[in-house]
C-alpha cells in the first residue's frame, strides 16, 4: 500500500504517477475516491489507513493483514457481479 509506484492520481486532465499513497495526505478534492482496479491486488500491512471513499472494481483485491487497519469514512463500493474482494487476515 505504501509504495507510491503502485499508485496513480488524476491531475484534472490525465493520470500521472502519484507522489504519495492514499491515506498518507489529505486531498483537496471534496470527495476523493481510491479505486482498486480489476486485476490488481493491494495489501495493507503495518500501517493504519483512513480513506474517505473506496471502490473495488472487477477482480481487484485488497488484503488487510493482522498488522494493518483500514477505515473508510464515506462509501465502500463493490461493483455488482464483481469477483473482487476485501480479505481480512
Tab-separated table of C-alpha atoms in Angstrom, residues 18 38-39 47 53 58 72-73 80 87-89:
chain	number	residue	atom	x	y	z
A	18	UNK	CA	1.368	9.505	-7.516
A	38	UNK	CA	-9.628	-5.123	-11.918
A	39	UNK	CA	-6.657	-7.454	-11.949
A	47	UNK	CA	0.008	0.836	8.733
A	53	UNK	CA	-14.181	6.503	-0.201
A	58	UNK	CA	-13.870	-6.180	-11.244
A	72	UNK	CA	-13.491	4.093	5.292
A	73	UNK	CA	-15.358	7.164	6.482
A	80	UNK	CA	-22.154	-5.633	-8.886
A	87	UNK	CA	-9.757	-10.062	2.576
A	88	UNK	CA	-9.066	-9.552	6.263
A	89	UNK	CA	-6.422	-11.838	7.731
